[in-house]
């Protein structure tokens, strides 16, 4: 690109906008759908139910240890499809660019999105670009939408948790929240904490290969594990009980939380999932998860109980019990 910064002309529909698309976006995301040059992508779909999701990403800073807004946008939308049991087919990408954004930074983010899309095997099939005046957004905002197919026999629903179900998680919690916070505040740790951003659809496929009888799956992003479990307890009208000593939290995240007065239960995760399923399937599903890079740290953290529907309780390490509420206020805004 000859321009070093984004100009309002890059969003005007004229020659600079066409050059930006032709020279940056199309080569980076090249695939047969984009080559059609239409305002929509047309593709064949296998039999099954269609899943559709959308999300917007405004994380600050846009690049942080372990990832960037680009990977988050790709992974986050793939994961929202995956935890519904869907096999992702394609993504759309809408970019809101601030006038004055460095072209080199945009190129870096686009390269990261390309790598994330190719690694996941989920193409970016259509997109849009807008440029707004300086100060109207913070460098770059990204919206991604995704379409996927849910196979027959898969019925995953936030209202489907049942008494006696096991609650499992795919790995350590709080890494993304601490990674973004440390970069934003200039805090350094002896062992750096990096974001856990990663796609989860291959892990979900492995889990469903063991049993399709998985009742609930969610990725605990904003609000963390605590808020996600409260949402499930409310939807399913059940109680959920977790064990503090079973929660997988790294020493580095624990240390950062102690230093900054944070609770890892409320920190965002961008590459983990919670699954609730019949207890008789829990160990075989955990074995399958642990055989994958995405689920190497999978473990059981609790159970679904009959009493106190809508309430999440935690058995503490000192033998007591406390209620785990939904996140109140903003522990760390602009996290994704």
Short mmCIF file of C-alpha atoms in Angstrom, two decimals:
data_model
loop_
_atom_site.label_atom_id
_atom_site.label_comp_id
_atom_site.label_asym_id
_atom_site.label_seq_id
_atom_site.Cartn_x
_atom_site.Cartn_y
_atom_site.Cartn_z
CA UNK A 1 0.00 0.00 0.00
CA UNK A 2 1.37 3.43 -0.94
CA UNK A 3 -0.56 5.23 1.82
CA UNK A 4 0.99 5.04 5.30
CA UNK A 5 -2.23 5.88 7.21
CA UNK A 6 -5.94 5.34 6.74
CA UNK A 7 -7.67 8.36 5.20
CA UNK A 8 -11.37 9.17 5.01
CA UNK A 9 -11.02 8.51 1.29
CA UNK A 10 -10.39 4.83 2.06
CA UNK A 11 -14.08 4.59 3.02
CA UNK A 12 -15.55 6.85 0.37
CA UNK A 13 -16.28 4.24 -2.27
CA UNK A 14 -13.70 5.73 -4.63
CA UNK A 15 -10.29 4.70 -5.94
CA UNK A 16 -8.55 4.55 -2.53
CA UNK A 17 -11.27 2.30 -1.09
CA UNK A 18 -11.09 -0.01 -4.09
CA UNK A 19 -7.30 -0.10 -3.81
CA UNK A 20 -7.50 -0.99 -0.10
CA UNK A 21 -9.83 -3.88 -0.87
CA UNK A 22 -7.93 -5.00 -3.97
CA UNK A 23 -4.40 -4.72 -2.52
CA UNK A 24 -4.93 -5.74 1.12
CA UNK A 25 -8.18 -7.53 1.93
CA UNK A 26 -8.71 -9.65 -1.19
CA UNK A 27 -5.17 -11.09 -1.35
CA UNK A 28 -5.18 -11.79 2.39
CA UNK A 29 -8.56 -13.53 2.55
CA UNK A 30 -8.52 -14.98 -0.97
CA UNK A 31 -10.99 -17.81 -1.59
CA UNK A 32 -13.56 -18.72 -4.28
CA UNK A 33 -16.38 -16.92 -2.44
CA UNK A 34 -14.57 -13.58 -2.35
CA UNK A 35 -13.46 -13.95 -5.96
CA UNK A 36 -17.11 -13.87 -7.01
CA UNK A 37 -17.03 -10.15 -6.22
CA UNK A 38 -20.65 -10.03 -5.10
CA UNK A 39 -22.33 -8.42 -2.09
CA UNK A 40 -23.05 -11.83 -0.64
CA UNK A 41 -21.48 -15.29 -0.54
CA UNK A 42 -23.35 -18.23 -2.03
CA UNK A 43 -22.32 -21.70 -0.90
CA UNK A 44 -23.76 -25.18 -0.73
CA UNK A 45 -24.87 -26.35 2.71
CA UNK A 46 -25.07 -29.93 3.95
CA UNK A 47 -28.22 -31.16 5.64
CA UNK A 48 -28.86 -30.01 9.18
CA UNK A 49 -29.96 -26.94 11.08
CA UNK A 50 -28.31 -23.59 10.36
CA UNK A 51 -26.59 -21.75 13.21
CA UNK A 52 -25.88 -18.03 12.88
CA UNK A 53 -24.02 -15.69 15.21
CA UNK A 54 -22.54 -12.20 15.26
CA UNK A 55 -20.19 -10.30 17.57
CA UNK A 56 -18.22 -7.05 17.66
CA UNK A 57 -14.67 -6.58 18.92
CA UNK A 58 -13.37 -3.34 20.43
CA UNK A 59 -10.49 -4.62 22.61
CA UNK A 60 -7.89 -2.12 23.76
CA UNK A 61 -4.97 -2.48 23.16
CA UNK A 62 -5.56 -4.03 19.76
CA UNK A 63 -2.42 -6.18 20.09
CA UNK A 64 -1.66 -7.95 23.37
CA UNK A 65 0.44 -10.90 24.57
CA UNK A 66 -0.73 -13.97 22.68
CA UNK A 67 -2.99 -12.31 20.13
CA UNK A 68 -4.75 -9.31 18.68
CA UNK A 69 -8.20 -8.00 17.83
CA UNK A 70 -7.84 -9.94 14.56
CA UNK A 71 -7.51 -13.38 16.12
CA UNK A 72 -10.23 -12.56 18.65
CA UNK A 73 -12.66 -11.67 15.88
CA UNK A 74 -12.07 -14.94 14.03
CA UNK A 75 -11.82 -17.23 17.04
CA UNK A 76 -14.67 -15.64 18.98
CA UNK A 77 -17.22 -16.10 16.22
CA UNK A 78 -16.06 -19.63 15.43
CA UNK A 79 -16.39 -20.49 19.12
CA UNK A 80 -19.89 -19.05 19.41
CA UNK A 81 -20.92 -21.44 16.64
CA UNK A 82 -18.93 -24.35 18.05
CA UNK A 83 -20.48 -24.28 21.53
CA UNK A 84 -23.86 -24.72 19.86
CA UNK A 85 -22.54 -27.89 18.27
CA UNK A 86 -22.25 -26.27 14.83
CA UNK A 87 -19.59 -26.92 12.21
CA UNK A 88 -18.57 -23.44 11.00
CA UNK A 89 -18.92 -22.84 7.25
CA UNK A 90 -17.84 -19.23 6.80
CA UNK A 91 -17.38 -15.80 8.35
CA UNK A 92 -18.15 -12.23 7.39
CA UNK A 93 -15.87 -9.40 8.52
CA UNK A 94 -16.89 -5.76 8.93
CA UNK A 95 -14.13 -3.29 9.75
CA UNK A 96 -14.62 0.18 11.21
CA UNK A 97 -11.33 2.05 10.72
CA UNK A 98 -10.37 5.34 12.33
CA UNK A 99 -8.92 8.05 10.13
CA UNK A 100 -5.18 8.15 10.83
CA UNK A 101 -4.82 4.44 11.62
CA UNK A 102 -1.32 3.30 10.63
CA UNK A 103 -1.50 1.16 7.50
CA UNK A 104 1.25 -1.09 8.87
CA UNK A 105 -0.89 -1.87 11.95
CA UNK A 106 -3.91 -2.68 9.77
CA UNK A 107 -1.77 -4.93 7.59
CA UNK A 108 -0.50 -6.75 10.69
CA UNK A 109 -4.04 -7.32 11.97
CA UNK A 110 -5.19 -8.55 8.57
CA UNK A 111 -2.26 -10.99 8.41
CA UNK A 112 -3.22 -12.31 11.83
CA UNK A 113 -6.85 -12.74 10.76
CA UNK A 114 -5.74 -14.59 7.63
CA UNK A 115 -3.57 -16.96 9.67
CA UNK A 116 -6.35 -17.58 12.20
CA UNK A 117 -8.90 -18.26 9.47
CA UNK A 118 -6.59 -20.62 7.57
CA UNK A 119 -5.53 -22.50 10.69
CA UNK A 120 -9.17 -23.01 11.68
CA UNK A 121 -10.18 -23.97 8.14
CA UNK A 122 -13.06 -21.47 8.20
CA UNK A 123 -12.96 -18.98 5.30
CA UNK A 124 -13.83 -15.30 5.42
CA UNK A 125 -16.44 -15.24 2.66
CA UNK A 126 -17.67 -11.63 2.62
CA UNK A 127 -16.97 -8.32 4.29
CA UNK A 128 -17.32 -4.56 4.49
CA UNK A 129 -15.11 -1.58 5.36
CA UNK A 130 -16.03 1.82 6.76
CA UNK A 131 -13.75 4.71 7.71
CA UNK A 132 -14.83 7.22 10.37
CA UNK A 133 -13.40 10.58 11.40
CA UNK A 134 -10.45 10.71 13.80
CA UNK A 135 -11.74 10.25 17.35
CA UNK A 136 -14.97 8.48 16.33
CA UNK A 137 -13.53 5.04 17.19
CA UNK A 138 -10.35 3.75 18.78
CA UNK A 139 -8.12 2.69 15.85
CA UNK A 140 -10.17 -0.29 14.67
CA UNK A 141 -13.42 -2.04 15.58
CA UNK A 142 -14.29 -5.37 13.94
CA UNK A 143 -17.64 -7.11 13.56
CA UNK A 144 -17.70 -10.76 12.55
CA UNK A 145 -20.69 -12.97 11.79
CA UNK A 146 -20.63 -16.69 11.19
CA UNK A 147 -22.78 -19.43 9.72
CA UNK A 148 -22.56 -23.11 10.59
CA UNK A 149 -24.44 -26.40 10.38
CA UNK A 150 -25.63 -28.33 13.45
CA UNK A 151 -25.62 -32.10 12.80
CA UNK A 152 -28.67 -34.23 13.43
CA UNK A 153 -28.94 -35.52 16.99
CA UNK A 154 -27.04 -32.59 18.53
CA UNK A 155 -29.28 -30.55 20.83
CA UNK A 156 -27.19 -28.20 22.95
CA UNK A 157 -29.16 -25.55 24.83
CA UNK A 158 -28.57 -23.25 27.78
CA UNK A 159 -31.86 -24.43 29.26
CA UNK A 160 -30.96 -28.14 29.10
CA UNK A 161 -28.84 -28.67 32.26
CA UNK A 162 -30.26 -31.42 34.47
CA UNK A 163 -29.80 -32.52 38.08
CA UNK A 164 -26.82 -34.83 38.41
CA UNK A 165 -25.00 -33.48 35.33
CA UNK A 166 -21.26 -32.95 35.53
CA UNK A 167 -19.76 -29.50 34.90
CA UNK A 168 -16.44 -29.59 33.05
CA UNK A 169 -14.10 -26.95 31.62
CA UNK A 170 -11.51 -27.28 28.88
CA UNK A 171 -8.58 -25.65 30.68
CA UNK A 172 -7.15 -22.85 32.81
CA UNK A 173 -9.18 -19.69 33.35
CA UNK A 174 -8.40 -15.97 33.41
CA UNK A 175 -5.43 -15.98 31.02
CA UNK A 176 -6.96 -13.62 28.44
CA UNK A 177 -8.15 -11.12 31.03
CA UNK A 178 -4.74 -10.92 32.70
CA UNK A 179 -2.90 -10.74 29.35
CA UNK A 180 -4.94 -7.74 28.18
CA UNK A 181 -4.85 -6.05 31.58
CA UNK A 182 -1.07 -6.40 31.90
CA UNK A 183 -0.48 -4.89 28.45
CA UNK A 184 -2.95 -2.06 29.03
CA UNK A 185 -1.52 -1.08 32.40
CA UNK A 186 2.12 -1.75 31.63
CA UNK A 187 2.36 -4.41 34.33
CA UNK A 188 5.08 -7.02 33.84
CA UNK A 189 5.30 -10.44 35.47
CA UNK A 190 8.36 -12.66 35.80
CA UNK A 191 6.51 -15.27 33.71
CA UNK A 192 4.36 -13.49 31.09
CA UNK A 193 0.69 -14.43 30.83
CA UNK A 194 -0.55 -14.75 27.24
CA UNK A 195 -4.09 -14.78 25.92
CA UNK A 196 -5.72 -18.18 25.44
CA UNK A 197 -7.45 -17.09 22.20
CA UNK A 198 -7.94 -20.15 19.99
CA UNK A 199 -10.71 -21.83 17.95
CA UNK A 200 -12.65 -24.59 19.69
CA UNK A 201 -14.66 -26.21 16.88
CA UNK A 202 -12.25 -29.13 16.45
CA UNK A 203 -12.35 -29.80 20.20
CA UNK A 204 -16.17 -29.75 20.15
CA UNK A 205 -16.20 -32.17 17.22
CA UNK A 206 -13.98 -34.52 19.24
CA UNK A 207 -16.33 -34.28 22.22
CA UNK A 208 -19.42 -34.95 20.11
CA UNK A 209 -17.62 -37.94 18.63
CA UNK A 210 -17.72 -39.50 22.09
CA UNK A 211 -21.37 -38.65 22.75
CA UNK A 212 -23.95 -36.31 21.28
CA UNK A 213 -25.62 -36.25 24.69
CA UNK A 214 -24.07 -32.96 25.78
CA UNK A 215 -26.70 -30.73 27.35
CA UNK A 216 -25.03 -27.30 27.51
CA UNK A 217 -21.86 -25.68 26.16
CA UNK A 218 -20.70 -22.09 26.55
CA UNK A 219 -17.46 -20.18 26.12
CA UNK A 220 -16.95 -18.05 29.26
CA UNK A 221 -15.85 -14.76 27.71
CA UNK A 222 -16.99 -11.45 29.22
CA UNK A 223 -17.94 -11.96 32.86
CA UNK A 224 -15.91 -15.16 33.03
CA UNK A 225 -16.83 -18.55 34.44
CA UNK A 226 -18.93 -17.12 37.26
CA UNK A 227 -21.25 -15.12 35.01
CA UNK A 228 -21.55 -17.92 32.45
CA UNK A 229 -22.55 -20.47 35.09
CA UNK A 230 -25.12 -18.05 36.51
CA UNK A 231 -26.62 -17.61 33.06
CA UNK A 232 -26.91 -21.38 32.64
CA UNK A 233 -28.37 -21.86 36.12
CA UNK A 234 -31.00 -19.22 35.35
CA UNK A 235 -31.90 -20.60 31.92
CA UNK A 236 -32.11 -24.20 33.13
CA UNK A 237 -33.67 -23.34 36.50
CA UNK A 238 -31.19 -25.52 38.36
CA UNK A 239 -28.56 -25.05 41.03
CA UNK A 240 -24.88 -25.37 40.14
CA UNK A 241 -22.20 -26.29 42.66
CA UNK A 242 -18.48 -25.88 41.91
CA UNK A 243 -15.37 -26.75 43.90
CA UNK A 244 -12.79 -24.02 44.44
CA UNK A 245 -9.88 -26.46 44.59
CA UNK A 246 -10.90 -27.99 41.24
CA UNK A 247 -10.78 -24.69 39.34
CA UNK A 248 -7.80 -24.66 36.95
CA UNK A 249 -6.00 -21.36 37.55
CA UNK A 250 -2.31 -20.96 36.74
CA UNK A 251 0.11 -19.67 39.38
CA UNK A 252 0.78 -16.62 37.19
CA UNK A 253 -2.92 -15.70 36.94
CA UNK A 254 -3.41 -16.32 40.66
CA UNK A 255 -0.45 -14.08 41.44
CA UNK A 256 -1.73 -11.31 39.17
CA UNK A 257 -5.18 -11.50 40.75
CA UNK A 258 -3.72 -11.31 44.25
CA UNK A 259 -1.62 -8.29 43.24
CA UNK A 260 -4.47 -6.41 41.56
CA UNK A 261 -7.43 -7.50 43.67
CA UNK A 262 -9.14 -9.46 40.88
CA UNK A 263 -11.09 -12.72 40.97
CA UNK A 264 -10.18 -15.21 38.20
CA UNK A 265 -13.77 -16.47 38.19
CA UNK A 266 -14.82 -13.17 36.57
CA UNK A 267 -11.96 -12.74 34.11
CA UNK A 268 -12.60 -13.22 30.39
CA UNK A 269 -11.45 -16.31 28.52
CA UNK A 270 -11.21 -16.49 24.73
CA UNK A 271 -10.24 -20.12 24.17
CA UNK A 272 -12.05 -22.17 26.79
CA UNK A 273 -15.45 -23.83 27.02
CA UNK A 274 -17.73 -25.06 29.76
CA UNK A 275 -19.73 -28.22 29.09
CA UNK A 276 -22.56 -29.70 31.14
CA UNK A 277 -23.41 -33.31 30.40
CA UNK A 278 -24.65 -36.52 32.04
CA UNK A 279 -22.20 -37.72 34.66
CA UNK A 280 -21.84 -41.15 33.03
CA UNK A 281 -20.24 -39.55 29.95
CA UNK A 282 -18.00 -37.07 31.77
CA UNK A 283 -14.81 -39.13 32.08
CA UNK A 284 -14.83 -40.44 28.50
CA UNK A 285 -15.41 -36.91 27.17
CA UNK A 286 -12.63 -35.55 29.40
CA UNK A 287 -10.25 -38.24 28.09
CA UNK A 288 -11.04 -37.20 24.51
CA UNK A 289 -10.55 -33.52 25.34
CA UNK A 290 -7.20 -34.10 27.05
CA UNK A 291 -5.92 -35.78 23.89
CA UNK A 292 -6.16 -32.43 22.03
CA UNK A 293 -4.06 -29.25 22.36
CA UNK A 294 -7.21 -27.18 22.98
CA UNK A 295 -8.43 -29.42 25.80
CA UNK A 296 -5.18 -30.60 27.38
CA UNK A 297 -6.11 -29.03 30.73
CA UNK A 298 -9.73 -30.20 30.80
CA UNK A 299 -11.15 -31.11 34.19
CA UNK A 300 -14.34 -31.52 36.18
CA UNK A 301 -15.18 -28.47 38.29
CA UNK A 302 -18.66 -29.19 39.67
CA UNK A 303 -22.14 -30.57 39.29
CA UNK A 304 -25.76 -29.62 38.73
CA UNK A 305 -27.91 -29.90 41.88
CA UNK A 306 -31.60 -29.77 42.60
CA UNK A 307 -31.72 -27.23 45.40
CA UNK A 308 -31.55 -23.44 45.03
CA UNK A 309 -32.44 -23.21 41.35
CA UNK A 310 -30.78 -20.28 39.62
CA UNK A 311 -28.00 -20.08 42.22
CA UNK A 312 -24.31 -20.94 41.77
CA UNK A 313 -22.44 -21.97 44.92
CA UNK A 314 -18.77 -22.67 45.45
CA UNK A 315 -17.33 -25.07 48.02
CA UNK A 316 -14.26 -23.21 49.29
CA UNK A 317 -10.85 -24.61 50.06
CA UNK A 318 -11.36 -24.03 53.79
CA UNK A 319 -14.50 -26.15 53.99
CA UNK A 320 -17.12 -23.44 53.65
CA UNK A 321 -19.52 -22.45 50.90
CA UNK A 322 -20.35 -19.15 49.26
CA UNK A 323 -22.70 -17.89 46.58
CA UNK A 324 -21.04 -16.93 43.30
CA UNK A 325 -22.96 -14.01 41.83
CA UNK A 326 -23.06 -12.51 38.35
CA UNK A 327 -20.37 -9.91 37.66
CA UNK A 328 -21.51 -6.52 38.93
CA UNK A 329 -20.10 -3.52 37.13
CA UNK A 330 -16.99 -3.58 34.95
CA UNK A 331 -14.03 -5.56 36.22
CA UNK A 332 -12.11 -4.88 33.02
CA UNK A 333 -13.91 -3.17 30.11
CA UNK A 334 -12.86 -3.38 26.44
CA UNK A 335 -11.63 -6.95 26.98
CA UNK A 336 -12.73 -8.27 23.58
#
